[in-house]
Each structure stands twice: as structure tokens, then as C-alpha cells.
XYZ file of C-alpha atoms in Angstrom:
647
model
C -54.213 36.919 25.710
C -54.682 33.800 27.869
C -57.351 31.679 26.197
C -58.591 29.923 29.336
C -59.013 33.191 31.237
C -60.842 34.679 28.269
C -63.337 31.797 28.132
C -63.796 31.684 31.900
C -64.530 35.404 31.942
C -67.543 34.626 29.752
C -68.916 31.683 31.721
C -67.730 32.095 35.300
C -70.890 33.594 36.819
C -73.852 31.262 36.371
C -77.289 32.378 37.482
C -79.947 29.814 36.673
C -83.323 31.540 36.558
C -86.657 30.511 35.142
C -87.977 32.500 32.231
C -91.512 33.809 32.300
C -91.452 34.577 28.573
C -91.836 32.003 25.822
C -88.308 30.648 25.829
C -88.550 29.544 22.191
C -89.636 32.935 20.845
C -87.114 34.452 18.415
C -85.548 37.643 19.757
C -83.426 38.354 16.681
C -81.967 36.711 13.601
C -78.477 36.942 12.169
C -78.223 36.117 8.494
C -81.536 34.291 8.865
C -80.433 32.208 11.868
C -82.745 32.559 14.889
C -81.567 33.381 18.424
C -84.236 32.518 21.063
C -85.170 34.862 23.874
C -84.173 32.205 26.453
C -80.544 32.325 25.345
C -80.415 36.108 25.661
C -82.098 36.052 29.086
C -79.644 33.430 30.296
C -76.652 35.602 29.379
C -78.330 38.798 30.624
C -79.241 37.418 34.051
C -75.990 35.501 34.370
C -73.785 38.533 33.937
C -75.880 41.099 35.792
C -77.255 38.898 38.574
C -79.167 41.039 41.073
C -78.551 44.130 38.913
C -80.621 42.699 36.056
C -83.481 45.166 36.462
C -85.072 44.521 33.023
C -85.200 48.222 32.274
C -85.236 49.146 28.600
C -81.805 50.796 28.745
C -80.249 47.807 30.507
C -81.792 45.289 28.104
C -80.843 47.353 25.055
C -77.243 47.662 26.217
C -76.933 43.890 26.631
C -78.783 43.171 23.416
C -76.271 45.308 21.492
C -73.374 43.491 23.135
C -74.969 40.101 22.515
C -75.605 40.864 18.840
C -71.964 41.896 18.394
C -70.914 38.665 20.089
C -73.128 36.595 17.780
C -71.840 38.419 14.670
C -68.277 37.449 15.546
C -69.312 33.838 16.182
C -71.093 33.798 12.821
C -67.863 34.866 11.158
C -65.931 32.145 12.996
C -68.384 29.523 11.753
C -68.122 30.806 8.194
C -64.349 30.405 8.504
C -65.065 26.821 9.704
C -63.038 27.324 12.883
C -65.453 24.951 14.618
C -64.624 22.083 12.254
C -60.928 21.684 13.039
C -59.816 18.507 14.812
C -58.167 20.473 17.640
C -61.330 22.481 18.286
C -63.542 19.380 18.368
C -61.080 17.625 20.663
C -61.047 20.554 23.068
C -64.844 20.748 23.159
C -65.176 17.008 23.773
C -62.687 17.196 26.627
C -64.469 20.128 28.231
C -67.871 18.489 27.942
C -66.617 15.280 29.530
C -65.081 17.224 32.413
C -68.180 19.337 32.988
C -70.651 16.461 32.672
C -68.850 14.365 35.300
C -69.743 16.757 38.077
C -72.805 18.465 36.609
C -75.345 15.665 36.883
C -74.519 14.647 40.437
C -74.302 18.299 41.504
C -77.656 19.019 39.905
C -79.602 15.922 40.887
C -77.925 14.994 44.184
C -76.085 17.914 45.756
C -78.512 20.710 44.871
C -81.536 18.671 45.882
C -79.963 17.575 49.155
C -78.664 21.041 50.015
C -82.153 22.465 49.504
C -83.692 19.584 51.474
C -81.280 20.070 54.386
C -81.805 23.839 54.439
C -85.607 23.475 54.411
C -85.429 20.997 57.286
C -83.165 23.328 59.278
C -86.060 25.767 59.556
C -87.706 23.761 62.351
C -86.752 21.720 65.409
C -88.499 18.425 66.131
C -89.149 16.787 69.494
C -88.832 13.071 68.850
C -89.240 9.759 70.654
C -88.170 6.389 69.303
C -88.187 2.672 69.897
C -85.061 0.806 68.789
C -84.943 -2.921 68.193
C -81.246 -3.550 67.644
C -79.626 -6.387 65.737
C -78.423 -9.083 68.088
C -75.199 -11.067 67.589
C -75.645 -14.480 65.992
C -79.293 -13.797 65.273
C -80.869 -13.106 61.867
C -82.009 -9.546 61.152
C -85.468 -10.935 60.447
C -85.973 -11.513 64.173
C -85.504 -7.790 64.926
C -87.797 -6.949 62.030
C -90.533 -9.276 63.307
C -90.370 -7.754 66.808
C -90.530 -4.212 65.409
C -93.565 -5.198 63.308
C -95.322 -6.653 66.332
C -94.676 -3.460 68.357
C -96.062 -1.438 65.459
C -99.187 -3.586 65.626
C -99.528 -2.877 69.352
C -99.245 0.874 68.647
C -101.987 0.583 66.041
C -104.175 -1.167 68.609
C -103.923 1.890 70.860
C -101.136 1.013 73.291
C -98.942 3.825 74.635
C -95.769 4.646 72.677
C -93.963 5.586 75.903
C -94.891 2.361 77.674
C -93.865 0.228 74.697
C -90.543 2.117 74.515
C -89.910 1.421 78.200
C -90.692 -2.262 77.703
C -89.028 -3.046 74.355
C -86.549 -0.344 73.247
C -82.887 -1.359 73.181
C -81.746 2.266 73.467
C -80.647 2.227 77.106
C -80.280 6.018 77.168
C -83.912 6.773 76.293
C -85.974 3.666 77.079
C -86.373 4.702 80.731
C -88.058 7.983 79.764
C -90.351 6.478 77.144
C -87.943 6.818 74.221
C -87.684 10.626 74.469
C -84.760 11.880 72.347
C -85.528 15.532 73.021
C -85.296 18.239 70.383
C -83.334 17.598 67.198
C -82.784 19.451 63.940
C -81.213 18.803 60.555
C -78.622 17.889 59.550
C -78.318 14.760 61.681
C -74.866 13.121 61.772
C -73.690 10.678 59.122
C -75.454 7.345 59.465
C -78.761 8.918 60.484
C -80.062 10.168 57.142
C -82.826 7.555 56.944
C -83.774 8.420 60.529
C -83.916 12.102 59.557
C -86.066 11.299 56.513
C -88.607 9.510 58.659
C -88.962 12.145 61.390
C -89.369 14.995 58.894
C -92.198 13.101 57.152
C -94.326 12.974 60.297
C -96.964 15.361 61.572
C -97.256 16.161 65.250
C -98.510 13.105 67.176
C -97.812 10.638 64.327
C -95.466 7.660 64.481
C -93.691 5.875 61.648
C -93.774 2.358 60.353
C -90.695 0.319 61.351
C -87.670 1.214 59.249
C -84.141 -0.090 59.129
C -80.833 1.678 59.805
C -77.360 0.330 60.523
C -78.335 0.162 64.221
C -81.487 -1.896 63.875
C -85.189 -1.250 63.344
C -86.744 1.993 64.577
C -90.197 3.332 65.150
C -90.192 7.115 65.637
C -92.851 9.461 66.963
C -93.063 13.225 66.460
C -94.061 14.671 69.834
C -93.800 18.362 68.952
C -92.267 20.882 66.567
C -91.274 24.552 66.633
C -89.454 27.114 64.481
C -85.756 26.312 64.599
C -83.838 28.043 67.354
C -80.648 28.171 65.363
C -77.641 29.361 67.366
C -77.079 31.875 70.143
C -73.883 33.521 71.386
C -73.840 33.748 75.163
C -71.827 34.076 78.367
C -72.704 32.741 81.813
C -71.838 32.850 85.493
C -71.968 29.526 87.361
C -72.142 28.989 91.118
C -71.932 25.301 92.068
C -74.077 24.157 95.009
C -71.667 21.269 95.706
C -67.937 20.706 95.308
C -66.695 17.093 95.427
C -70.185 16.108 96.661
C -69.870 18.493 99.617
C -72.651 21.128 99.795
C -71.555 24.739 99.402
C -73.373 26.926 101.940
C -75.161 30.013 100.674
C -74.722 29.133 96.935
C -78.192 30.579 96.232
C -77.402 33.684 98.254
C -74.160 34.155 96.288
C -75.816 33.924 92.852
C -78.573 36.313 94.014
C -75.998 38.835 95.196
C -74.238 38.652 91.814
C -77.573 39.194 90.089
C -78.213 42.263 92.240
C -74.790 43.644 91.317
C -75.653 43.204 87.620
C -78.911 45.095 88.133
C -76.908 47.946 89.675
C -74.805 48.163 86.502
C -71.750 46.073 87.424
C -69.840 44.601 84.476
C -70.831 41.009 83.584
C -67.319 40.088 82.392
C -65.709 41.355 85.608
C -68.186 39.475 87.815
C -67.768 36.257 85.796
C -63.990 36.402 86.102
C -64.182 37.000 89.836
C -66.993 34.707 90.943
C -67.879 32.041 88.319
C -67.089 28.429 89.220
C -66.780 27.440 85.540
C -62.995 27.193 85.250
C -63.107 27.020 81.443
C -65.135 30.165 80.838
C -64.422 32.334 83.899
C -61.042 33.599 82.569
C -62.877 34.668 79.385
C -65.527 36.597 81.297
C -67.919 33.644 81.157
C -67.893 33.508 77.355
C -69.465 30.285 75.988
C -69.382 31.165 72.302
C -72.092 30.034 69.891
C -74.263 26.990 70.578
C -77.472 25.431 69.355
C -79.837 22.822 70.716
C -78.703 19.565 72.333
C -75.368 20.882 73.574
C -76.292 21.834 77.145
C -78.913 20.959 79.749
C -82.395 21.578 78.249
C -83.247 23.990 81.071
C -80.059 25.949 80.338
C -80.876 26.094 76.607
C -84.481 27.139 77.224
C -83.403 30.020 79.466
C -80.769 31.162 76.964
C -83.138 31.166 73.992
C -85.857 32.955 75.980
C -83.678 36.096 76.142
C -85.175 38.602 73.729
C -82.373 41.114 73.092
C -78.590 41.215 72.919
C -77.290 42.251 76.341
C -80.252 40.774 78.250
C -79.463 38.364 81.076
C -81.539 35.813 82.950
C -82.563 35.706 86.577
C -80.632 33.041 88.519
C -81.866 29.514 87.745
C -80.847 26.005 88.742
C -79.750 23.069 86.545
C -78.106 19.760 87.398
C -74.766 21.590 87.227
C -75.571 24.519 89.486
C -76.915 28.059 89.616
C -76.564 30.122 86.440
C -77.003 33.601 85.053
C -76.824 33.728 81.229
C -76.175 36.836 79.156
C -77.129 36.936 75.482
C -74.346 38.342 73.304
C -75.966 37.859 69.893
C -78.478 35.689 68.085
C -77.749 35.741 64.354
C -80.574 33.397 63.424
C -80.350 30.884 60.605
C -78.163 32.115 57.771
C -79.551 32.545 54.280
C -79.522 29.700 51.787
C -76.759 31.329 49.749
C -74.607 31.834 52.848
C -75.007 28.215 53.974
C -74.914 26.518 50.579
C -71.159 25.905 50.460
C -71.016 24.663 54.069
C -73.925 22.289 53.538
C -72.370 20.991 50.310
C -69.138 20.128 52.137
C -71.044 18.353 54.910
C -73.200 16.406 52.459
C -70.170 15.205 50.486
C -68.757 13.722 53.707
C -72.068 12.274 54.807
C -73.826 9.013 54.014
C -76.659 10.960 52.405
C -74.450 11.667 49.356
C -74.215 7.963 48.499
C -77.887 7.474 49.298
C -78.736 10.369 46.990
C -76.534 8.972 44.233
C -78.267 5.608 44.489
C -81.652 7.332 44.348
C -80.514 9.120 41.194
C -79.454 5.781 39.713
C -82.884 4.299 40.401
C -84.523 7.316 38.771
C -82.365 6.912 35.650
C -83.089 3.189 35.493
C -86.820 3.813 35.704
C -86.809 6.521 33.019
C -84.585 4.443 30.711
C -86.659 1.250 31.061
C -83.819 -0.698 32.692
C -83.991 -4.458 32.217
C -81.528 -7.012 33.558
C -80.548 -10.601 32.808
C -80.067 -12.031 36.325
C -79.134 -15.435 34.913
C -76.074 -13.965 33.154
C -74.654 -12.644 36.440
C -75.460 -15.898 38.212
C -73.771 -17.876 35.428
C -70.595 -15.772 35.602
C -70.422 -15.931 39.428
C -70.551 -19.717 39.229
C -67.267 -19.679 37.269
C -65.329 -17.838 40.024
C -63.180 -19.004 42.935
C -61.432 -17.211 45.809
C -58.705 -15.899 43.489
C -61.327 -13.300 42.643
C -60.319 -11.392 45.791
C -56.610 -11.268 44.828
C -54.362 -9.534 42.307
C -53.697 -12.943 40.691
C -57.253 -13.169 39.357
C -57.778 -13.639 35.645
C -61.234 -13.786 34.155
C -62.310 -17.378 33.426
C -63.464 -18.423 29.986
C -67.105 -17.516 29.624
C -69.836 -17.228 27.014
C -70.666 -13.609 26.355
C -74.327 -12.669 26.690
C -76.729 -9.795 27.258
C -76.433 -8.365 30.799
C -78.694 -5.288 30.994
C -80.272 -2.548 28.882
C -80.726 1.217 29.273
C -83.176 2.558 26.667
C -81.734 1.386 23.325
C -78.259 0.659 24.657
C -77.279 -2.939 25.455
C -74.532 -3.871 27.916
C -72.890 -7.271 27.588
C -71.253 -9.536 30.149
C -67.852 -8.689 28.655
C -68.388 -5.018 29.582
C -68.792 -5.954 33.239
C -65.759 -8.266 33.098
C -63.662 -5.391 31.723
C -64.886 -3.263 34.622
C -63.685 -5.923 37.068
C -60.286 -6.096 35.352
C -59.830 -2.335 35.313
C -60.968 -1.784 38.898
C -58.652 -4.098 40.776
C -58.715 -2.026 43.962
C -62.506 -2.240 44.265
C -62.462 -5.976 43.546
C -59.700 -6.749 46.037
C -61.261 -4.408 48.604
C -64.468 -6.431 48.655
C -65.265 -7.777 52.104
C -63.906 -11.341 52.022
C -66.436 -12.430 54.627
C -69.058 -12.075 51.898
C -69.893 -14.923 49.617
C -68.751 -14.646 46.012
C -72.362 -14.004 45.034
C -72.602 -11.081 47.472
C -69.245 -9.683 46.335
C -70.090 -9.866 42.624
C -73.565 -8.402 43.179
C -72.076 -5.470 45.098
C -69.546 -4.745 42.328
C -72.270 -5.153 39.730
C -74.387 -2.536 41.518
C -71.426 -0.135 41.429
C -70.890 -0.842 37.731
C -74.561 -0.276 36.896
C -74.588 2.931 38.926
C -71.548 4.260 37.022
C -73.031 3.337 33.654
C -76.389 4.895 34.524
C -74.654 8.171 35.372
C -72.660 8.033 32.112
C -75.816 7.213 30.161
C -77.636 10.195 31.630
C -74.644 12.462 30.992
C -74.903 11.770 27.253
C -78.300 13.501 27.084
C -77.686 16.466 29.380
C -78.218 19.073 26.650
C -81.676 17.694 25.894
C -82.763 17.603 29.517
C -81.218 20.691 31.121
C -81.430 24.109 29.471
C -78.673 25.550 31.637
C -76.227 22.786 30.645
C -77.061 23.316 26.979
C -76.546 27.050 27.321
C -73.298 26.537 29.214
C -71.914 24.217 26.562
C -73.032 26.567 23.805
C -71.483 29.513 25.597
C -68.181 27.726 26.067
C -68.176 26.598 22.423
C -68.960 30.061 21.132
C -66.502 31.580 23.589
C -63.774 29.433 22.071
C -64.821 30.457 18.573
C -64.835 34.098 19.639
C -61.302 33.780 20.985
C -60.054 32.195 17.768
C -61.683 34.727 15.450
C -60.720 37.729 17.620
C -57.124 36.530 17.633
C -57.112 36.313 13.836
C -59.098 39.450 13.035
C -58.120 41.885 15.804
C -55.448 40.971 18.343
C -52.787 39.595 15.997
C -53.359 42.401 13.494
C -52.991 45.061 16.161
C -49.766 43.616 17.579
C -48.137 42.506 14.297
C -49.221 45.217 11.835
C -46.396 47.672 12.565
C -47.287 49.936 9.644
C -50.960 50.107 10.600
C -50.009 50.707 14.234
C -47.660 53.552 13.310
C -50.297 55.151 11.057
C -52.910 54.877 13.837
C -50.472 56.481 16.279
C -49.666 59.301 13.864
C -53.378 60.057 13.378
C -54.036 60.120 17.129
C -50.866 61.635 18.588
C -52.849 64.067 20.740
C -54.143 61.085 22.772
C -50.652 60.019 23.826
C -49.006 62.844 25.757
C -46.830 62.989 28.821
C -48.520 65.175 31.396
C -46.265 67.512 33.441
C -43.550 65.395 35.009
C -40.840 65.767 37.611
C -37.386 64.252 37.227
C -36.867 62.732 40.674
C -33.530 61.468 41.978
C -33.611 59.099 44.961
C -30.322 58.950 46.920
C -29.358 56.104 49.238
C -26.416 56.590 51.670
C -24.819 53.325 52.751
C -23.606 54.519 56.150
C -24.900 54.834 59.702
C -23.160 58.202 60.015
C -26.043 60.677 60.154
C -23.758 63.733 59.966
C -22.269 62.364 56.743
C -25.755 61.768 55.358
C -26.746 65.358 56.180
C -23.556 66.626 54.525
C -24.325 64.663 51.348
C -27.891 65.953 51.282
C -26.708 69.545 51.706
C -24.220 69.109 48.866
C -26.856 67.500 46.601
C -29.157 70.491 47.021
C -27.154 72.516 44.515
C -25.263 69.783 42.661
C -26.147 67.124 40.092
C -26.153 63.444 40.903
C -22.964 62.870 38.921
C -21.112 65.450 41.028
C -22.457 63.920 44.237
C -21.163 60.498 43.224
C -17.753 61.853 42.157
C -17.273 63.674 45.456
C -18.392 61.040 47.978
C -17.586 57.707 46.307
C -13.829 58.143 45.971
C -13.114 55.609 48.743
C -16.064 53.288 48.332
C -19.677 52.885 47.382
C -21.079 55.398 49.870
C -23.855 56.909 47.724
C -26.221 55.242 45.243
C -28.945 56.955 43.274
C -31.726 56.172 40.847
C -33.578 58.622 38.647
C -37.164 58.483 37.412
C -39.658 60.751 35.667
C -42.938 60.908 37.564
C -46.119 62.644 36.461
C -47.269 65.472 38.710
C -50.458 63.646 39.741
C -48.353 60.755 41.079
C -46.110 62.876 43.317
C -47.809 61.901 46.550
C -45.013 62.898 48.966
C -43.245 65.700 47.088
C -43.867 69.169 45.691
C -43.849 69.725 41.942
C -40.987 72.154 42.235
C -37.404 72.001 40.947
C -34.938 71.715 43.823
C -37.489 70.374 46.319
C -35.974 67.777 48.690
C -37.584 65.379 51.143
C -36.395 65.002 54.726
C -33.600 62.578 55.506
C -35.135 59.178 56.238
C -33.483 56.476 58.347
C -33.429 52.977 56.831
C -32.492 49.553 58.160
C -32.571 50.641 61.817
C -30.259 53.582 61.197
C -27.663 51.703 59.145
C -28.461 53.726 56.017
C -30.318 56.863 54.940
C -32.406 58.037 52.018
C -33.744 61.294 50.563
C -35.310 62.416 47.271
C -34.797 65.503 45.146
C -36.840 67.019 42.327
C -34.023 67.704 39.886
C -36.219 69.593 37.440
C -39.760 69.707 36.027
C -40.901 68.917 32.516
C -43.908 70.393 30.651
C -46.496 68.423 28.630
C -44.580 66.537 25.923
C -45.398 64.107 23.156
C -44.913 60.405 23.863
C -43.079 58.283 21.345
C -44.753 55.151 19.965
C -42.486 53.036 22.144
C -43.480 55.067 25.231
C -47.208 54.537 24.576
C -47.115 51.199 22.779
C -49.341 49.265 25.200
C -52.032 51.957 25.115
C -51.745 52.380 21.351
C -52.144 48.635 20.721
C -55.237 48.517 22.981
C -56.795 51.514 21.213
C -55.867 50.132 17.804
C -57.533 46.836 18.695
C -60.678 48.708 19.674
C -60.534 50.671 16.417
C -60.090 47.510 14.328
C -62.884 45.735 16.207
C -65.286 48.662 15.722
C -64.664 48.744 11.970
C -64.864 44.962 11.795
C -68.285 44.914 13.491
C -69.556 47.501 10.986
C -68.431 45.197 8.176
C -70.017 42.173 9.866
C -73.365 43.951 10.137
C -73.256 44.602 6.408
C -72.253 41.007 5.714
C -74.780 39.370 8.097
C -78.097 41.272 8.318
C -79.532 41.521 11.843
C -83.283 41.708 12.431
C -84.612 42.285 15.960
C -88.172 41.249 16.855
C -89.143 44.498 18.581
C -92.383 43.059 19.936
C -90.539 40.253 21.740
C -87.904 42.699 22.992
C -90.553 45.069 24.393
C -92.186 42.141 26.215
C -89.002 41.728 28.264
C -89.108 45.261 29.644
C -90.401 45.530 33.206
């Protein structure tokens, strides 16, 4: 049995639920060792998922299985299978691999996926004032101007008027900074902007905040439940072509609308009359779209349609006259349906790095991070521009304390080793930065990495699900080892025991009624010859058919097989029955089948049934083994705790 597949089958489905019961209460003991209710609930809910109904029968079934599992693990521990060097090495490797992704997934990805999904539930109408960074001017100047505008807002001046006067966003300043309706997730680079707008209540404006584009002040003008996406088609009649007015454009769209009301087909009318060259050949089909893709008037009319199949009255936008038909409106997908998509977007978005840095700051705070700034300043003073090249060698330096996380000290030499081992990051540093800026940036990366590693060391103490997962993988490995020794190897290698088991259970290994089927293939495109061979085979054996027709070449081939009656899908269970002649390879060959004879129920030999016998023998050995384990390791179930789980 494949060990990896065996372990993965135990831990693949992970369902992390909270437990309403006292998670430290003992559900049962094995040989005096307690098993808490939380561990059982984890395994129960993980494997059953939505089918975990907490009925007494369901809980009892899983409790029995779980006790058997724990008995086998107890035996493995008694045999000290968990103390071997290879076992410890494998566990350490697995933990390292799991921990690398677990913490960031838990603290960054999960939090950000949930945050993004919650924000997607509403659309926001937003205005902003942008004070952009100007070339050859310090950022402080933009900051000072943004602060002064914020002061004017606080004194009661109009946001729209200040946007018109000061905003550097040329696309929105003319209309008072109006950005229209937006919804999460905003594109990469706008995460801080998104954070600010989703903090606000209707009518509020933010303090100035910085993005890569400059300083912003944002105002929440309105909010509504998110529109999501709609699937629609449209018919367009343009009122002008090449700036030349089209006479009767309104009359034309009205006549199309009247035809729709009379029951004419929307697709046919769109193909015939629509001026949208991209969608007309597709019957006006636009596909799915959300907010901010089309003219606001167009979007409003589309989302006002109440039912699939409804269409609008003719209306005018800057493009022309439209009629929109709603095809479907699926609404916002569930969290589970969107989770994978959001995760992929987040991992390619600036918010991932921002989230990772926020996690680092959280770890630093909890671990009482302290730093020796003088040590970094001292080391930077020893560097020259070779630092940016592959030729760089660390200068001679006095080692000293650099920073601390809880009780763990990090020395200057640790950071120097990081610089040596991460040549690509060092050489990729922006050379326009000063050495101080370059070293500080690399130091931040180093501290971030070490904070994540530091937190990973204590995952079992902080996260129940990680502890359970590691315990499950460890015990799954032990189970594999002990099952291989006590059951699987015995069943496959104990030939005497296997034969005895077979002899005692012969009635379980019988051939059901079978047909001996001969399949003939005729390597010729001569249909008359094929029919002649088939006619001859009706009353003759395969050997005689071959002897008669293969004297001058390999004209006929055959293969024989014994097939149980229940598997004869295209034939009768009747000696002499023949299928029709079937053309193969575009008439270049032919095939037919014949039931040569039928066989009654017969006894299988051990070789015939070996796979089934081994599986049954394994089950037999395991059943007896569990009985012995229960005698060896007494099991006591706390019935009161068990009953408290039943719903």
C-alpha cells in the first residue's frame, strides 16, 4: 500500500469548526491515557462535513472507529515505532513543509479573503481629492497641502469645491472628485484606498492618507447592496454616424421595441438591426458585467430589470439608443465558491505583502521585539558600493546584539549570513538608494522572515487545528507502520495462513455461471469472406476455423475469455450464440463473437481469488487483532460526555 496516499486519506478533508462543548473534557481513556472530546469532534466533523448530524448512531459509529484507530496507535507507541530516527526525520520534514504555508494562509490569506468577500457585499459611491507627488519636490510638500485641505474641510468648506480647486486627478476634479460607484476588490496598488473607503460611514470623509500616487482624502457619498454581475444582451441604434445625424433613430428603436412587444425574437432583431458591430452577430449578447464597465445610465437600466427575459424600454446614453434584455443575474457567489478565486487574486495583489507585513508587526508586538539600531548603523558604515555586486565580501566587524524576539536573541552575524546567502536580493536592491536605505530594506525583509519562522515554532500551542493536524499525521504514520507489520505483511506473506483461511471459506470464492466467449477478427475487407468464416465458425471450433482459413496467411485471429453471465452486456447466455458481423477500421476488417459454451457455478482456486482472499484475510486478522488490543489496553468511555454531544 502507498504510504503517502494512506496518510493523505486520513488528513485530506479539513473542516475547522468551533466546539461548543468543553474541549478539554475527556471522552474516553485507553490504558489510562485521556483522549479529549475536541480531538474526537475534529475528526468527526472533518470526515463527515455537512453530514455530521450529531445523531447518536452517527456519533457512536465514529467513536467505535476512532477507538480502534487509537488502539492501533497505542500499540505502535508501545513498539516504539515513533522513536526511530527515520520516523522523527519524516515528521520534522512534514512539519517544516506544513508550517511554511500554514501561518501565512491562516493569518494573511484567510483574513484577507474574508475581508474581501465581506466588502463585496456592498457598492460604495466615492469622491476623492488627490494631491500627487511632483517631480523634484519633497513628498512633505504634498502632505502639507493635503493637511491644509483637510483643515478647510473641517472648517465646513465644500468637498466638491475643494476637489475642483485642488485635486490633481484630471478625470474627476471637474465633477467635484466623483469616482462613481466602486466595489471590492480594487486593483493592485489600491488596497490602502480600499481600506479607507470601507471604514467610512455615509457622508464622512477620511484624513489624508498616502498611496503610491500621492495623498488622498476620500468621501463616502452613498452606499447600496452590491449589484454583483448581470448577463445581458442589447440592441443599439446610433443617432449619429461619423458625426452625421441619423434621421429617425428614435423612431427606429421604438419600432423595434414594438416588435418585441408583439413577440418577435430579440436575437433575430439584434442581428438584423443593431448598430453594435461586436454584439449584433451574436444576437446582441454582451455576456456578464458588473459596475463601472459601461455608461452609468446603461448599467442602471440593466440592473433595474427584475426577471430573466425582461427587457427595457428604449433609452438614450452617450452612445445611442438602447434596449437591454436580462439573460440572468446570478448574484454574488457564496464564500466557498469564491474562496479559491479570491485567494488567487490576493496572492497576485499588493494586499498580500501588506498583510504579511501586518502579520510581522503583530508577531513583533506579541514577542516584545526590541532592536539595536546602533548595530545596524555601525555595520552600514563599513560598506561600500561593492555591496550591490557579486564581488561583495562582508567586511571585518565586531559581532553584537541586533534584535530580540521573546527569549531569542539575534546577532549581527545572523544578518550578515542572510546577506551572504541571499545574493539575488542584495544585488537586486535599487542602486539609486543610499547604502543606508538598501541595508534597512534588506534588514526589514530579514526580520520579517525571522518573525514568521519564530511564530511557526509555536503553532501547536496557538492553533488547535494545526496541533490536531500534526497529531493526525503523526498517528497516521504510526498506524501505517503498525498495520504493515501486524496485518498487511502477514496477510500477503503468510502463505500457510492464507491457504488455511481460503480452505475454511471456500464457499465465498465461487465462479458464478460463465460463458466461454471467442472473439474473431478477420483481417480482410472482403465482406463475403467474413460472412463465410462466420458461417463456418457457427458449428466449428476456433482451432478448425484457423486451420481452414489461415493456410495462405494470417486471415483470422481469435481470443477466448470466460465471462460471468452478469457481465454479458451484448450477448445471450446461450451456447452457440453469435453476434452480428461488425465492420472495423472503415471496412478494412471485421469482427464477431461466439458463445462457445456455458459453464455452471464452479469453485475458484486460490490463485483465481487471491486478491479477494488477501483482502478478506487482512480484515480477519485486523478484527482478531483489535479484540486482542482491547484486552491489552482497557478502554473506558465517559458516557455522560458522549451523551452531551448528541443533538
